[in-house]
Tab-separated table of C-alpha atoms in Angstrom:
chain	number	residue	atom	x	y	z
A	259	MET	CA	134.236	146.167	173.732
A	260	LEU	CA	134.278	147.963	177.179
A	261	PHE	CA	130.773	149.035	176.625
A	262	GLY	CA	129.512	145.580	176.276
A	263	PHE	CA	131.324	144.883	179.573
A	264	TYR	CA	130.549	147.654	181.757
A	265	SER	CA	126.208	146.644	181.227
A	266	PHE	CA	127.202	142.867	181.780
A	267	ALA	CA	128.257	144.404	184.754
A	268	HIS	CA	125.776	146.805	186.088
A	269	MET	CA	122.597	144.685	184.415
A	270	PRO	CA	121.124	141.144	185.401
A	271	ILE	CA	122.861	138.302	182.212
A	272	GLU	CA	119.849	138.272	181.154
A	273	THR	CA	118.701	142.138	180.029
A	274	ALA	CA	122.386	142.811	179.235
A	275	THR	CA	122.454	140.207	176.351
A	276	LEU	CA	118.601	141.558	174.801
A	277	VAL	CA	120.395	145.270	174.731
A	278	THR	CA	123.697	143.093	172.440
A	279	PHE	CA	121.165	141.542	170.000
A	280	LEU	CA	119.899	145.240	168.815
A	281	ARG	CA	122.690	144.877	166.938
A	282	PRO	CA	121.164	142.719	163.230
A	283	LEU	CA	118.610	145.509	163.496
A	284	LEU	CA	121.731	148.424	164.069
A	285	LEU	CA	123.630	146.151	161.130
A	286	VAL	CA	120.731	146.342	157.936
A	287	PRO	CA	120.962	150.162	157.914
A	288	LEU	CA	124.724	149.935	157.444
A	289	ALA	CA	125.012	147.419	155.908
A	290	TYR	CA	122.433	148.556	153.157
A	291	MET	CA	124.097	151.879	153.163
A	292	PHE	CA	127.757	151.071	153.175
A	293	LEU	CA	128.136	147.379	151.560
A	294	ASN	CA	125.265	147.577	149.453
A	295	GLU	CA	123.825	144.681	150.863
A	296	VAL	CA	119.672	144.970	150.080
A	297	PRO	CA	118.168	141.885	152.961
A	298	SER	CA	114.474	140.056	151.875
A	299	ALA	CA	111.700	140.927	153.834
A	300	LEU	CA	111.077	137.743	155.433
A	301	ARG	CA	115.514	138.502	156.620
A	302	ILE	CA	113.817	141.847	157.830
A	303	LEU	CA	110.865	140.325	159.338
A	304	ALA	CA	113.787	137.337	160.699
A	305	ILE	CA	115.170	139.679	162.594
A	306	ILE	CA	112.218	141.387	164.301
A	307	VAL	CA	111.222	137.571	165.288
A	308	GLY	CA	113.852	137.212	166.863
A	309	LEU	CA	113.995	140.329	169.108
A	310	ILE	CA	110.709	139.618	170.285
A	311	GLY	CA	112.050	137.056	171.293
A	312	VAL	CA	114.225	138.694	173.753
A	313	ALA	CA	111.817	140.799	174.896
A	314	VAL	CA	109.783	137.881	176.038
A	315	ALA	CA	112.468	136.296	177.932
A	316	VAL	CA	113.775	139.432	180.104
A	317	GLY	CA	110.357	141.057	180.466
A	318	PRO	CA	110.389	144.653	181.540
A	319	THR	CA	113.060	145.996	183.133
A	320	HIS	CA	113.173	149.455	185.715
A	321	GLY	CA	116.040	151.563	187.243
A	322	LEU	CA	118.594	150.329	184.392
A	323	LEU	CA	118.893	153.700	182.087
A	324	PHE	CA	121.676	154.178	181.568
A	325	PRO	CA	123.643	150.828	182.096
A	326	ALA	CA	121.318	150.376	178.651
A	327	VAL	CA	121.986	153.537	176.962
A	328	VAL	CA	126.361	152.183	177.185
A	329	GLY	CA	124.734	148.674	176.089
A	330	ILE	CA	123.091	150.495	173.126
A	331	LEU	CA	126.073	152.716	171.853
A	332	GLY	CA	128.488	149.455	172.588
A	333	ALA	CA	125.907	147.872	170.305
A	334	PHE	CA	125.282	150.434	167.958
A	335	LEU	CA	129.653	150.036	167.979
A	336	VAL	CA	129.877	146.314	166.813
A	337	ALA	CA	127.174	146.507	163.997
A	338	VAL	CA	130.137	149.668	162.465
A	339	THR	CA	132.792	147.562	163.722
A	340	SER	CA	131.041	143.464	161.146
A	341	VAL	CA	130.428	146.379	158.649
A	342	GLN	CA	134.356	146.659	158.203
A	343	ILE	CA	134.832	143.374	159.390
A	344	LYS	CA	132.904	142.491	156.386
A	345	GLY	CA	134.768	144.630	153.970
A	346	LEU	CA	137.856	143.467	155.070
A	347	THR	CA	136.891	140.181	154.478
A	348	THR	CA	137.317	139.794	150.275
A	349	SER	CA	141.422	142.250	150.780
A	350	GLU	CA	142.068	139.905	154.546
A	351	THR	CA	142.434	136.908	155.348
A	352	THR	CA	140.176	135.945	158.930
A	353	PHE	CA	143.617	135.864	160.775
A	354	ARG	CA	144.902	138.908	160.149
A	355	ILE	CA	141.381	141.175	161.028
A	356	ALA	CA	141.748	138.859	163.931
A	357	PHE	CA	145.609	139.170	164.766
A	358	PHE	CA	144.498	143.497	164.507
A	359	ASN	CA	142.124	143.602	166.801
A	360	GLU	CA	143.524	141.787	169.271
A	361	VAL	CA	146.643	144.253	169.384
A	362	LEU	CA	144.477	147.152	169.446
A	363	SER	CA	142.753	146.635	172.609
A	364	VAL	CA	145.560	145.033	173.949
A	365	ALA	CA	146.982	148.412	173.240
A	366	LEU	CA	143.998	150.684	173.809
A	367	THR	CA	143.478	148.905	177.367
A	368	ALA	CA	146.565	149.227	178.648
A	369	PRO	CA	147.307	152.288	180.462
A	370	ALA	CA	143.877	152.149	181.609
A	371	ALA	CA	144.739	148.665	182.756
A	372	PHE	CA	148.495	150.470	184.436
A	373	LEU	CA	146.116	152.655	186.342
A	374	LEU	CA	143.834	150.377	187.243
A	375	TRP	CA	144.918	147.507	187.924
A	376	HIS	CA	144.533	145.526	191.226
A	377	HIS	CA	145.984	142.499	192.584
A	378	VAL	CA	144.551	139.006	191.912
A	379	SER	CA	144.348	136.036	193.237
A	380	ILE	CA	144.823	133.031	191.625
A	381	GLU	CA	141.488	131.968	192.017
A	382	ARG	CA	140.530	135.087	188.793
A	383	VAL	CA	143.168	134.221	187.160
A	384	ILE	CA	142.250	131.083	185.183
A	385	PRO	CA	138.833	133.076	184.917
A	386	LEU	CA	140.519	135.632	183.552
A	387	MET	CA	142.211	133.713	180.690
A	388	SER	CA	139.719	131.397	179.705
A	389	ILE	CA	137.893	135.040	178.706
A	390	GLY	CA	140.339	136.011	176.462
A	391	ALA	CA	141.200	132.574	174.959
A	392	LEU	CA	136.875	131.707	174.227
A	393	GLY	CA	137.461	135.658	172.497
A	394	VAL	CA	140.073	135.159	170.462
A	395	GLY	CA	138.088	132.011	169.821
A	396	GLY	CA	134.615	133.642	168.945
A	397	GLN	CA	136.327	136.554	167.285
A	398	TYR	CA	137.901	134.135	164.683
A	399	ALA	CA	134.639	132.356	164.196
A	400	VAL	CA	132.413	136.061	164.035
A	401	VAL	CA	135.179	137.009	160.923
A	402	HIS	CA	134.995	133.363	159.567
A	403	GLY	CA	131.171	133.421	159.070
A	404	PHE	CA	131.050	137.030	158.287
A	405	ARG	CA	133.507	135.994	154.923
A	406	ARG	CA	131.409	133.576	153.913
A	407	LEU	CA	127.672	135.272	155.145
A	408	ASP	CA	126.086	138.063	154.429
A	409	ALA	CA	126.504	140.465	156.986
A	410	THR	CA	122.690	140.823	157.825
A	411	LEU	CA	121.917	137.153	157.800
A	412	ALA	CA	125.522	136.333	160.196
A	413	ALA	CA	123.991	138.932	162.438
A	414	SER	CA	120.948	137.389	162.455
A	415	LEU	CA	122.223	134.750	163.349
A	416	ASP	CA	123.923	135.802	166.478
A	417	TYR	CA	120.560	135.879	168.588
A	418	MET	CA	120.940	131.860	169.353
A	419	ARG	CA	123.814	133.774	172.096
A	420	PHE	CA	120.500	134.254	174.251
A	421	VAL	CA	120.132	130.331	174.299
A	422	PHE	CA	123.323	129.648	175.191
A	423	ALA	CA	124.253	132.182	177.679
A	424	ALA	CA	120.848	130.967	179.638
A	425	VAL	CA	121.401	126.789	179.120
A	426	LEU	CA	124.749	128.334	180.359
A	427	GLY	CA	123.976	130.547	183.441
A	428	ALA	CA	120.965	127.448	184.179
A	429	LEU	CA	124.032	125.058	184.559
A	430	PHE	CA	126.947	127.231	185.993
A	431	LEU	CA	125.112	130.233	187.752
A	432	GLY	CA	122.346	128.562	188.869
A	433	ALA	CA	119.623	130.298	187.091
A	434	THR	CA	116.577	128.697	186.251
A	435	PRO	CA	114.770	129.620	183.475
A	436	ALA	CA	111.125	130.676	183.961
A	437	SER	CA	108.267	129.820	180.999
A	438	THR	CA	108.470	132.920	179.391
A	439	THR	CA	112.637	132.403	178.327
A	440	ILE	CA	112.089	129.190	177.396
A	441	LEU	CA	109.041	131.001	174.839
A	442	GLY	CA	111.512	133.157	174.113
A	443	ALA	CA	114.123	130.732	172.970
A	444	VAL	CA	112.015	128.739	171.085
A	445	LEU	CA	111.015	132.248	168.794
A	446	ILE	CA	115.192	133.401	168.708
A	447	VAL	CA	115.498	129.391	167.183
A	448	VAL	CA	112.385	130.157	164.985
A	449	ALA	CA	113.978	133.761	163.559
A	450	ALA	CA	117.847	132.370	163.532
A	451	ALA	CA	116.621	129.058	161.396
A	452	PHE	CA	114.689	131.295	159.167
A	453	ALA	CA	117.007	133.717	159.041
A	454	GLN	CA	119.504	131.165	157.794
A	455	PHE	CA	116.866	129.086	155.404
A	456	GLU	CA	115.028	131.716	154.041
A	457	ASN	CA	115.830	130.791	150.337
A	458	ARG	CA	114.709	127.145	150.987
A	459	ILE	CA	111.589	128.483	152.785
A	460	ALA	CA	110.385	130.882	149.829
A	461	GLY	CA	111.294	128.789	147.424
A	462	ILE	CA	109.586	126.598	148.517
A	463	PHE	CA	106.929	128.503	148.863
A	464	LYS	CA	106.960	130.143	145.223
A	465	SER	CA	106.791	126.468	143.950
A	466	ARG	CA	103.276	125.695	145.588
A	467	MET	CA	102.809	129.112	144.922
A	468	ILE	CA	103.164	128.096	140.853
A	469	ALA	CA	101.292	124.735	141.607
A	470	LYS	CA	98.635	125.904	142.769
């Protein structure tokens, strides 16, 4: 979380979001090694197509090497956490996993928060509290998703976050999406849908091949 916040603070929102989408690719070998999940070729293809969509939407960037490295390290740690979450869902409840995540987050960040504390205006209190509330809700949803889905499938659906970020950025930050952003978003939606319904798509394709 700390690495992610740093990259978002020092990079454009689209670029920082792009870096976070390395986690599905990082999760594939981790899920294979620790969860014995063997991703299908179709699912790997969907993940790659989604990553291409993000790259198309963001385009080339320069002078952001260090924030990008920090963001990549954060993406790797999130991928490791995702594997742990998937493993814990076999014995722990969704609420318990999310609860300990938030409690330990407070315990680990509180010392730095006190040392680096500065005055927070009233106008900033509500946005800060909303980040915490939405973060807890998002974490609960992520854990529940990993409980219901394979780790690689749940991670592939994470590409939809870029679409949400682009829409919300346009609504609240006045950022007008470029044509490349729209094209990338289309690729992302297609990749996420393909990953979600890969079994059904493969079944249709197989039945047609048999019919021929």
